[in-house]
Amino acid sequence: MDDRLPDFRRKLIATRVEIQSKRVLLFAVLAFLSCGCRENLDDGGVHYTRVAGAYSSDITFFRSRSPYLVTADFGLFSGYTLTIEPGVIVAFDLENRETGVRRNIIMEGRVAAQGTLQLPIVFAPLYDSDNREPGDWGSVVLLGEGQSSTFEHCEFLFPKTAVQAVAHDVILRNCRFRFAGASDTSSGYGILAEDVDSLVIDSSVFENNRVGVRARRSTVWVLNSDFLENTRIGLWIDSSAVTFERNLVLRNTADMMGTGLLLDGATGFFMLNEFSGSLFGLEVRHEVTGLSIHMNNIMSNFGYNLKTTALTDHLDVTDNFWGFGPDSLSFIVDRISDTANVNLLPVRAAPVVVRP
């Protein structure tokens, strides 16, 4: 994977610079902007509520005034809340794809976006469905230590990176992230989290992104969620503590590259999951102390079911199902890159039930 993804340190610095630059630009224009949302009739005959600029007040996006059109970076200062009602569509303007200028929501305050099954909240580019491309809008950027935002029944379509959280807690339930990406390789995440004390992902879907979730130095819970056909990595966990249960991690690959779950210095519990259909089902790098990987289906990946790199200690992956029973141990071993530092036995004779 190292030759396919940029050095993380370089990417982290670039991400911090990008976020801070946007933050400075956003809050610098406050003195020149009015504090109200403006309604206009778009050329296509759709009545948009246009929003842009930084605000020092609570704001609600009402369903009765939907769709909202973000025409320039928009956000709230710390201490204020953006509430988004069920059924609201938040569209992002992109004047010219060639310029690469993308609109963002940048929050020092918090977001309460709680849709319903019948009335989801949608974040999407302005283009119609036939003309959308990955990366047509930027991100929902969440800043501010001690802040917490909630997204329920939300759909994020064609962003550069849908949600970027830096030291900002996030709860996501019943959300869907699709087609995150852009021409540069520093983006394309459904969620990019850094220094987050609590990232909760429950009953959500990450599909056709470059990377479904990327977390560094964070505490993460991922439950009952699907990571499907992301082109590089389903979930990438680095120096973080994770609880990962009852998830499906399937077919995360493209052009003979792709890993279902990448753990690099991670700790935590991984059980009752399925990893299949990728180049590597599960990839573990470096530090393995504190990892518990048991009662999973790790099978039918066309490279290795388990790939290990520079492990510091023995990796305990006992009591998993590898596609074959104990009588076919040689087939199981053949699909593990290096068994020297892997505790494999006993293996399960039948698949675990991921979701009853």
Short mmCIF file of C-alpha atoms in Angstrom, two decimals:
data_model
loop_
_atom_site.label_atom_id
_atom_site.label_comp_id
_atom_site.label_asym_id
_atom_site.label_seq_id
_atom_site.Cartn_x
_atom_site.Cartn_y
_atom_site.Cartn_z
CA MET A 1 0.00 0.00 0.00
CA ASP A 2 2.91 2.41 0.58
CA ASP A 3 3.50 2.91 -3.14
CA ARG A 4 -0.13 3.75 -3.74
CA LEU A 5 -0.83 6.22 -0.94
CA PRO A 6 1.17 9.36 -0.09
CA ASP A 7 3.29 9.65 2.96
CA PHE A 8 0.88 10.39 5.79
CA ARG A 9 3.03 13.01 7.41
CA ARG A 10 3.12 15.04 4.21
CA LYS A 11 -0.60 14.59 3.76
CA LEU A 12 -1.30 15.54 7.38
CA ILE A 13 0.65 18.77 7.04
CA ALA A 14 -1.14 19.57 3.79
CA THR A 15 -4.50 18.86 5.39
CA ARG A 16 -3.76 21.09 8.38
CA VAL A 17 -2.58 23.90 6.09
CA GLU A 18 -5.66 23.58 3.90
CA ILE A 19 -8.03 23.62 6.87
CA GLN A 20 -6.30 26.55 8.55
CA SER A 21 -6.20 28.51 5.28
CA LYS A 22 -9.91 27.98 4.77
CA ARG A 23 -10.55 28.93 8.37
CA VAL A 24 -8.67 32.21 8.02
CA LEU A 25 -10.39 33.04 4.75
CA LEU A 26 -13.81 32.18 6.08
CA PHE A 27 -13.66 34.23 9.25
CA ALA A 28 -11.85 37.14 7.59
CA VAL A 29 -14.86 37.86 5.40
CA LEU A 30 -17.27 38.14 8.34
CA ALA A 31 -17.04 41.93 8.43
CA PHE A 32 -18.07 42.14 4.77
CA LEU A 33 -21.04 39.81 4.84
CA SER A 34 -24.58 40.18 6.03
CA CYS A 35 -25.85 37.76 8.64
CA GLY A 36 -28.94 36.57 6.78
CA CYS A 37 -29.63 33.91 4.19
CA ARG A 38 -30.71 35.26 0.81
CA GLU A 39 -33.39 33.67 -1.35
CA ASN A 40 -32.99 33.80 -5.12
CA LEU A 41 -34.52 32.19 -8.17
CA ASP A 42 -31.87 30.12 -9.89
CA ASP A 43 -31.60 30.05 -13.66
CA GLY A 44 -33.04 26.56 -13.70
CA GLY A 45 -36.23 27.73 -12.05
CA VAL A 46 -35.39 26.19 -8.68
CA HIS A 47 -35.92 28.43 -5.65
CA TYR A 48 -32.66 28.21 -3.67
CA THR A 49 -31.81 29.75 -0.32
CA ARG A 50 -28.25 30.90 -0.86
CA VAL A 51 -25.78 30.87 2.02
CA ALA A 52 -22.18 32.04 2.39
CA GLY A 53 -19.91 33.57 4.99
CA ALA A 54 -19.34 33.24 8.74
CA TYR A 55 -22.00 33.81 11.40
CA SER A 56 -21.99 34.47 15.14
CA SER A 57 -25.49 33.13 15.81
CA ASP A 58 -27.45 29.90 15.75
CA ILE A 59 -28.84 29.12 12.29
CA THR A 60 -31.46 26.63 11.14
CA PHE A 61 -31.81 25.25 7.63
CA PHE A 62 -35.59 24.81 7.32
CA ARG A 63 -37.20 22.25 5.06
CA SER A 64 -39.63 24.93 3.90
CA ARG A 65 -36.68 26.94 2.50
CA SER A 66 -34.84 23.97 0.98
CA PRO A 67 -32.82 23.51 -1.14
CA TYR A 68 -29.95 25.58 0.25
CA LEU A 69 -27.11 26.57 -2.06
CA VAL A 70 -23.62 27.14 -0.60
CA THR A 71 -22.13 29.75 -2.93
CA ALA A 72 -18.95 30.35 -0.89
CA ASP A 73 -17.48 28.86 2.28
CA PHE A 74 -20.06 28.98 5.06
CA GLY A 75 -19.80 28.37 8.80
CA LEU A 76 -20.47 29.35 12.41
CA PHE A 77 -18.18 30.55 15.16
CA SER A 78 -17.60 28.50 18.31
CA GLY A 79 -20.56 28.31 20.65
CA TYR A 80 -23.20 28.36 17.91
CA THR A 81 -25.20 25.54 16.30
CA LEU A 82 -26.23 24.84 12.73
CA THR A 83 -29.48 22.84 12.87
CA ILE A 84 -30.62 21.12 9.68
CA GLU A 85 -34.21 19.88 9.50
CA PRO A 86 -35.23 16.53 7.99
CA GLY A 87 -35.65 16.62 4.23
CA VAL A 88 -33.28 19.53 3.61
CA ILE A 89 -31.02 19.44 0.54
CA VAL A 90 -27.71 21.28 0.89
CA ALA A 91 -26.23 21.91 -2.55
CA PHE A 92 -22.72 23.23 -3.21
CA ASP A 93 -21.97 25.55 -6.09
CA LEU A 94 -18.95 24.86 -8.31
CA GLU A 95 -18.41 27.59 -10.85
CA ASN A 96 -15.71 25.83 -12.80
CA ARG A 97 -14.29 22.34 -12.31
CA GLU A 98 -11.04 23.42 -13.93
CA THR A 99 -10.28 25.97 -11.21
CA GLY A 100 -10.62 23.38 -8.46
CA VAL A 101 -12.39 25.86 -6.18
CA ARG A 102 -14.81 23.90 -4.01
CA ARG A 103 -17.36 25.14 -1.50
CA ASN A 104 -17.23 23.99 2.13
CA ILE A 105 -19.10 24.18 5.38
CA ILE A 106 -16.49 25.03 8.03
CA MET A 107 -17.68 24.87 11.62
CA GLU A 108 -16.09 26.05 14.84
CA GLY A 109 -19.54 25.48 16.33
CA ARG A 110 -21.59 22.30 16.11
CA VAL A 111 -23.90 20.68 13.57
CA ALA A 112 -27.19 18.98 14.45
CA ALA A 113 -28.30 17.34 11.21
CA GLN A 114 -30.96 14.79 12.11
CA GLY A 115 -32.95 13.51 9.17
CA THR A 116 -35.32 10.56 9.09
CA LEU A 117 -35.65 7.43 6.95
CA GLN A 118 -38.43 9.08 4.95
CA LEU A 119 -36.81 12.54 4.93
CA PRO A 120 -33.01 12.24 4.75
CA ILE A 121 -30.73 15.26 4.68
CA VAL A 122 -28.67 15.39 1.47
CA PHE A 123 -25.31 17.09 0.89
CA ALA A 124 -24.55 17.12 -2.85
CA PRO A 125 -23.13 19.24 -5.69
CA LEU A 126 -25.40 21.59 -7.63
CA TYR A 127 -25.00 19.62 -10.84
CA ASP A 128 -27.77 17.29 -11.87
CA SER A 129 -27.26 13.56 -11.34
CA ASP A 130 -25.94 12.96 -14.87
CA ASN A 131 -23.13 15.53 -14.57
CA ARG A 132 -21.83 14.93 -11.04
CA GLU A 133 -18.24 13.89 -10.47
CA PRO A 134 -16.32 12.89 -7.31
CA GLY A 135 -14.90 16.00 -5.68
CA ASP A 136 -17.53 18.45 -6.98
CA TRP A 137 -17.78 20.01 -3.51
CA GLY A 138 -15.34 20.21 -0.64
CA SER A 139 -16.12 19.09 2.90
CA VAL A 140 -18.06 19.60 6.07
CA VAL A 141 -15.09 20.64 8.23
CA LEU A 142 -15.58 20.32 11.99
CA LEU A 143 -13.13 22.21 14.19
CA GLY A 144 -13.09 23.15 17.83
CA GLU A 145 -11.97 21.07 20.78
CA GLY A 146 -14.83 20.11 23.07
CA GLN A 147 -17.47 20.44 20.35
CA SER A 148 -19.74 17.58 19.26
CA SER A 149 -21.82 17.23 16.10
CA THR A 150 -24.51 14.72 15.13
CA PHE A 151 -25.56 13.46 11.71
CA GLU A 152 -28.48 11.03 11.35
CA HIS A 153 -30.03 9.81 8.12
CA CYS A 154 -27.72 12.00 6.04
CA GLU A 155 -26.39 11.35 2.53
CA PHE A 156 -23.07 12.77 1.34
CA LEU A 157 -22.66 12.54 -2.45
CA PHE A 158 -19.64 13.40 -4.65
CA PRO A 159 -17.54 15.39 -2.12
CA LYS A 160 -13.79 15.81 -2.07
CA THR A 161 -13.87 14.54 1.52
CA ALA A 162 -17.33 14.43 3.07
CA VAL A 163 -16.57 15.06 6.76
CA GLN A 164 -13.25 16.28 8.19
CA ALA A 165 -13.15 16.36 11.99
CA VAL A 166 -10.20 17.78 13.94
CA ALA A 167 -10.53 17.46 17.74
CA HIS A 168 -14.31 17.59 17.26
CA ASP A 169 -16.48 14.65 18.39
CA VAL A 170 -18.90 13.20 15.84
CA ILE A 171 -21.87 10.82 15.94
CA LEU A 172 -23.06 9.38 12.62
CA ARG A 173 -26.05 7.06 12.44
CA ASN A 174 -27.80 5.71 9.36
CA CYS A 175 -25.67 7.86 7.05
CA ARG A 176 -24.46 7.12 3.54
CA PHE A 177 -21.18 8.30 2.00
CA ARG A 178 -20.68 7.83 -1.74
CA PHE A 179 -18.23 8.89 -4.44
CA ALA A 180 -15.76 10.88 -2.34
CA GLY A 181 -12.67 11.70 -4.34
CA ALA A 182 -10.80 14.09 -6.61
CA SER A 183 -7.87 14.07 -8.98
CA ASP A 184 -5.36 14.55 -6.12
CA THR A 185 -4.64 11.63 -3.81
CA SER A 186 -4.84 13.63 -0.56
CA SER A 187 -8.63 13.46 -0.57
CA GLY A 188 -11.40 11.00 -1.30
CA TYR A 189 -12.41 10.12 2.26
CA GLY A 190 -15.91 9.53 3.47
CA ILE A 191 -14.67 10.59 6.91
CA LEU A 192 -11.26 11.95 7.84
CA ALA A 193 -10.84 12.21 11.62
CA GLU A 194 -7.84 13.40 13.61
CA ASP A 195 -7.45 13.78 17.39
CA VAL A 196 -11.12 13.01 17.90
CA ASP A 197 -12.05 11.78 21.38
CA SER A 198 -15.25 10.10 20.23
CA LEU A 199 -16.16 9.12 16.67
CA VAL A 200 -19.26 6.92 16.59
CA ILE A 201 -20.33 5.34 13.29
CA ASP A 202 -23.47 3.21 13.48
CA SER A 203 -25.55 1.57 10.73
CA SER A 204 -23.90 3.61 7.97
CA VAL A 205 -22.68 2.86 4.44
CA PHE A 206 -19.41 3.89 2.77
CA GLU A 207 -19.52 3.06 -0.91
CA ASN A 208 -17.44 3.95 -4.00
CA ASN A 209 -15.16 6.36 -2.15
CA ARG A 210 -11.39 6.34 -2.45
CA VAL A 211 -11.18 5.59 1.30
CA GLY A 212 -14.25 4.97 3.43
CA VAL A 213 -12.94 6.15 6.83
CA ARG A 214 -9.50 7.40 7.88
CA ALA A 215 -8.84 7.94 11.60
CA ARG A 216 -5.63 8.98 13.35
CA ARG A 217 -5.05 9.43 17.08
CA SER A 218 -8.75 9.00 17.76
CA THR A 219 -11.18 6.80 19.65
CA VAL A 220 -13.59 5.15 17.24
CA TRP A 221 -16.66 2.93 17.43
CA VAL A 222 -17.88 1.35 14.18
CA LEU A 223 -21.00 -0.81 14.44
CA ASN A 224 -23.37 -2.46 11.95
CA SER A 225 -21.89 -0.58 8.99
CA ASP A 226 -20.98 -1.47 5.40
CA PHE A 227 -17.76 -0.62 3.54
CA LEU A 228 -18.44 -1.50 -0.07
CA GLU A 229 -16.38 -1.09 -3.23
CA ASN A 230 -14.18 1.73 -2.00
CA THR A 231 -11.33 1.88 -4.49
CA ARG A 232 -8.34 1.89 -2.12
CA ILE A 233 -9.24 1.22 1.52
CA GLY A 234 -12.47 0.54 3.33
CA LEU A 235 -11.26 1.65 6.77
CA TRP A 236 -7.80 2.98 7.69
CA ILE A 237 -6.99 3.20 11.41
CA ASP A 238 -3.68 4.68 12.60
CA SER A 239 -2.62 5.11 16.22
CA SER A 240 -6.23 4.88 17.36
CA ALA A 241 -8.39 2.79 19.68
CA VAL A 242 -11.26 1.06 17.89
CA THR A 243 -14.31 -1.05 18.62
CA PHE A 244 -15.32 -2.67 15.33
CA GLU A 245 -18.29 -5.06 15.44
CA ARG A 246 -20.87 -6.51 13.02
CA ASN A 247 -19.57 -4.74 9.93
CA LEU A 248 -19.35 -5.89 6.31
CA VAL A 249 -16.12 -4.93 4.52
CA LEU A 250 -16.56 -6.15 0.97
CA ARG A 251 -14.93 -5.64 -2.45
CA ASN A 252 -12.78 -2.65 -1.53
CA THR A 253 -10.53 -2.74 -4.57
CA ALA A 254 -9.88 -1.29 -8.01
CA ASP A 255 -7.14 -1.84 -10.60
CA MET A 256 -5.69 -4.71 -8.58
CA MET A 257 -5.24 -2.52 -5.49
CA GLY A 258 -7.25 -2.24 -2.32
CA THR A 259 -7.49 -3.25 1.34
CA GLY A 260 -10.60 -3.86 3.39
CA LEU A 261 -9.22 -2.84 6.79
CA LEU A 262 -5.77 -1.32 7.36
CA LEU A 263 -4.48 -1.20 10.95
CA ASP A 264 -1.29 0.73 11.66
CA GLY A 265 -0.56 1.01 15.36
CA ALA A 266 -4.22 0.44 16.23
CA THR A 267 -5.64 -1.13 19.37
CA GLY A 268 -9.11 -2.45 20.07
CA PHE A 269 -11.65 -5.17 19.45
CA PHE A 270 -12.64 -6.59 16.07
CA MET A 271 -15.30 -9.29 16.11
CA LEU A 272 -18.32 -10.54 14.16
CA ASN A 273 -17.19 -8.83 10.95
CA GLU A 274 -16.67 -10.05 7.40
CA PHE A 275 -13.71 -9.06 5.23
CA SER A 276 -13.90 -10.40 1.70
CA GLY A 277 -13.55 -9.56 -1.98
CA SER A 278 -10.61 -7.11 -1.71
CA LEU A 279 -6.97 -7.51 -2.69
CA PHE A 280 -6.12 -7.73 1.02
CA GLY A 281 -8.93 -8.42 3.45
CA LEU A 282 -7.04 -7.26 6.53
CA GLU A 283 -3.65 -5.55 6.63
CA VAL A 284 -1.81 -5.10 9.94
CA ARG A 285 1.32 -3.00 10.28
CA HIS A 286 3.83 -2.52 13.07
CA GLU A 287 2.46 -2.41 16.62
CA VAL A 288 -0.04 -5.17 17.49
CA THR A 289 -0.19 -4.96 21.30
CA GLY A 290 -3.77 -4.49 22.40
CA LEU A 291 -5.35 -5.92 19.24
CA SER A 292 -8.15 -8.46 19.61
CA ILE A 293 -9.21 -9.96 16.26
CA HIS A 294 -11.46 -12.95 16.82
CA MET A 295 -14.74 -14.44 15.55
CA ASN A 296 -14.57 -12.83 12.09
CA ASN A 297 -14.93 -14.10 8.53
CA ILE A 298 -11.68 -13.24 6.72
CA MET A 299 -12.00 -15.02 3.40
CA SER A 300 -12.23 -14.92 -0.40
CA ASN A 301 -9.84 -12.02 -0.89
CA PHE A 302 -7.91 -12.43 -4.14
CA GLY A 303 -4.51 -11.37 -2.78
CA TYR A 304 -4.06 -12.23 0.88
CA ASN A 305 -6.77 -12.66 3.47
CA LEU A 306 -4.23 -11.29 5.97
CA LYS A 307 -1.20 -9.18 5.08
CA THR A 308 1.31 -8.22 7.78
CA THR A 309 4.14 -5.69 7.67
CA ALA A 310 6.99 -5.25 10.20
CA LEU A 311 5.07 -6.58 13.19
CA THR A 312 6.60 -5.77 16.57
CA ASP A 313 5.11 -8.86 18.25
CA HIS A 314 2.99 -11.90 17.56
CA LEU A 315 -0.44 -11.15 16.13
CA ASP A 316 -3.23 -13.20 17.67
CA VAL A 317 -5.89 -14.01 15.06
CA THR A 318 -7.22 -17.22 16.56
CA ASP A 319 -10.86 -18.30 16.30
CA ASN A 320 -11.58 -16.73 12.91
CA PHE A 321 -13.09 -18.34 9.81
CA TRP A 322 -10.78 -18.21 6.78
CA GLY A 323 -12.98 -19.83 4.15
CA PHE A 324 -11.78 -23.32 5.00
CA GLY A 325 -12.09 -25.53 8.05
CA PRO A 326 -9.29 -26.96 10.22
CA ASP A 327 -8.79 -29.84 7.77
CA SER A 328 -7.59 -27.39 5.09
CA LEU A 329 -4.94 -25.57 7.09
CA SER A 330 -2.52 -25.40 4.16
CA PHE A 331 -5.03 -23.40 2.11
CA ILE A 332 -5.50 -20.99 5.01
CA VAL A 333 -1.76 -20.48 5.45
CA ASP A 334 -1.31 -19.84 1.71
CA ARG A 335 -3.56 -16.79 1.95
CA ILE A 336 -1.55 -15.18 4.78
CA SER A 337 1.47 -13.15 3.71
CA ASP A 338 3.74 -14.14 6.61
CA THR A 339 2.79 -16.65 9.30
CA ALA A 340 6.01 -16.36 11.29
CA ASN A 341 4.55 -13.81 13.73
CA VAL A 342 0.92 -14.89 13.51
CA ASN A 343 -0.93 -17.03 16.03
CA LEU A 344 -3.55 -18.70 13.85
CA LEU A 345 -4.86 -21.80 15.62
CA PRO A 346 -7.52 -22.72 16.41
CA VAL A 347 -9.54 -21.73 13.36
CA ARG A 348 -13.32 -21.82 13.09
CA ALA A 349 -14.92 -24.59 11.06
CA ALA A 350 -17.86 -22.50 9.87
CA PRO A 351 -18.58 -18.80 9.20
CA VAL A 352 -19.69 -16.56 12.00
CA VAL A 353 -23.05 -14.83 11.74
CA VAL A 354 -22.27 -11.16 11.28
CA ARG A 355 -25.84 -9.94 11.61
CA PRO A 356 -28.64 -12.23 12.78
#
